[in-house]
Amino acid sequence: MQKALRKNGEKRRRLSLSILTRWYIHEKCIASVYHNKDILAVIFSDTALLKSDEGDACDKALATYRDDEFWQDAQIVLSLIEPISKASRKI
């Protein structure tokens, strides 16, 4: 059958398999960051942390924290994931 399909110029495709997605875990992780923005502000105000050996990583994290688009995107993602997470808990 595959040979016949190839002769007709059709491409062979694999069957898609579903995978288990733990929406609840993703939701809680994103929500934790989003809802603790004020605590992150305190952490990023610690000058000793910012001057530590992990300076580059802290600089990147601080830039992300200061990025308003990051927080808007997080809110959008949460609004999309929350209903999926709630529905999947009922299944």
Tab-separated table of C-alpha atoms in Angstrom:
chain	number	residue	atom	x	y	z
A	1	MET	CA	0.000	0.000	0.000
A	2	GLN	CA	2.844	2.403	0.818
A	3	LYS	CA	4.399	1.744	-2.583
A	4	ALA	CA	1.111	2.506	-4.290
A	5	LEU	CA	0.790	5.750	-2.389
A	6	ARG	CA	4.326	6.752	-3.302
A	7	LYS	CA	3.642	6.058	-6.986
A	8	ASN	CA	0.674	8.403	-6.819
A	9	GLY	CA	2.947	11.078	-5.378
A	10	GLU	CA	1.345	11.064	-1.946
A	11	LYS	CA	3.532	11.475	1.078
A	12	ARG	CA	3.513	9.020	3.917
A	13	ARG	CA	2.565	10.495	7.283
A	14	ARG	CA	2.932	9.233	10.799
A	15	LEU	CA	-0.057	8.896	13.059
A	16	SER	CA	-0.218	11.513	15.768
A	17	LEU	CA	-0.244	10.265	19.315
A	18	SER	CA	-1.723	12.207	22.159
A	19	ILE	CA	0.498	13.046	25.101
A	20	LEU	CA	-0.424	13.658	28.687
A	21	THR	CA	-0.189	17.359	29.497
A	22	ARG	CA	-0.317	18.455	33.072
A	23	TRP	CA	-2.096	21.758	32.589
A	24	TYR	CA	-2.533	22.212	36.334
A	25	ILE	CA	1.238	22.222	36.907
A	26	HIS	CA	1.814	24.744	34.111
A	27	GLU	CA	-0.981	26.945	35.434
A	28	LYS	CA	0.361	26.891	38.995
A	29	CYS	CA	3.920	27.660	37.884
A	30	ILE	CA	2.933	30.671	35.780
A	31	ALA	CA	0.410	31.869	38.378
A	32	SER	CA	3.047	31.644	41.091
A	33	VAL	CA	5.377	33.980	39.212
A	34	TYR	CA	2.556	36.294	38.123
A	35	HIS	CA	0.950	36.646	41.547
A	36	ASN	CA	4.277	37.116	43.358
A	37	LYS	CA	5.446	40.109	41.353
A	38	ASP	CA	5.689	42.212	44.534
A	39	ILE	CA	7.926	39.623	46.196
A	40	LEU	CA	10.134	39.530	43.120
A	41	ALA	CA	10.454	43.319	43.428
A	42	VAL	CA	11.893	42.879	46.928
A	43	ILE	CA	14.307	40.217	45.700
A	44	PHE	CA	15.509	42.398	42.826
A	45	SER	CA	16.011	45.353	45.157
A	46	ASP	CA	18.683	43.359	47.020
A	47	THR	CA	21.884	44.977	45.762
A	48	ALA	CA	24.039	42.214	47.245
A	49	LEU	CA	22.227	39.685	45.076
A	50	LEU	CA	22.625	41.803	41.976
A	51	LYS	CA	26.368	42.186	42.627
A	52	SER	CA	26.895	38.471	43.269
A	53	ASP	CA	28.751	36.017	41.036
A	54	GLU	CA	25.433	35.247	39.377
A	55	GLY	CA	25.293	38.789	38.020
A	56	ASP	CA	24.592	37.861	34.396
A	57	ALA	CA	21.699	35.603	35.353
A	58	CYS	CA	20.359	38.267	37.702
A	59	ASP	CA	20.649	40.910	34.994
A	60	LYS	CA	18.610	38.773	32.591
A	61	ALA	CA	16.007	38.016	35.251
A	62	LEU	CA	15.806	41.693	36.206
A	63	ALA	CA	15.346	42.702	32.568
A	64	THR	CA	12.513	40.192	32.281
A	65	TYR	CA	10.972	41.457	35.517
A	66	ARG	CA	11.028	45.038	34.214
A	67	ASP	CA	9.502	44.049	30.866
A	68	ASP	CA	5.813	45.037	30.907
A	69	GLU	CA	5.162	42.842	27.875
A	70	PHE	CA	6.324	39.792	29.867
A	71	TRP	CA	3.657	40.460	32.511
A	72	GLN	CA	0.982	41.069	29.883
A	73	ASP	CA	1.908	37.806	28.159
A	74	ALA	CA	1.829	35.964	31.480
A	75	GLN	CA	-1.670	37.277	32.131
A	76	ILE	CA	-2.818	36.192	28.663
A	77	VAL	CA	-1.323	32.729	29.092
A	78	LEU	CA	-3.026	32.354	32.467
A	79	SER	CA	-6.375	33.373	31.006
A	80	LEU	CA	-5.956	30.655	28.375
A	81	ILE	CA	-4.607	27.899	30.620
A	82	GLU	CA	-6.921	28.310	33.629
A	83	PRO	CA	-10.102	27.083	31.869
A	84	ILE	CA	-8.232	24.166	30.307
A	85	SER	CA	-6.758	23.232	33.678
A	86	LYS	CA	-10.148	23.410	35.401
A	87	ALA	CA	-11.809	21.326	32.698
A	88	SER	CA	-9.073	18.686	32.722
A	89	ARG	CA	-9.468	18.244	36.489
A	90	LYS	CA	-13.070	17.199	35.922
A	91	ILE	CA	-12.142	14.499	33.421
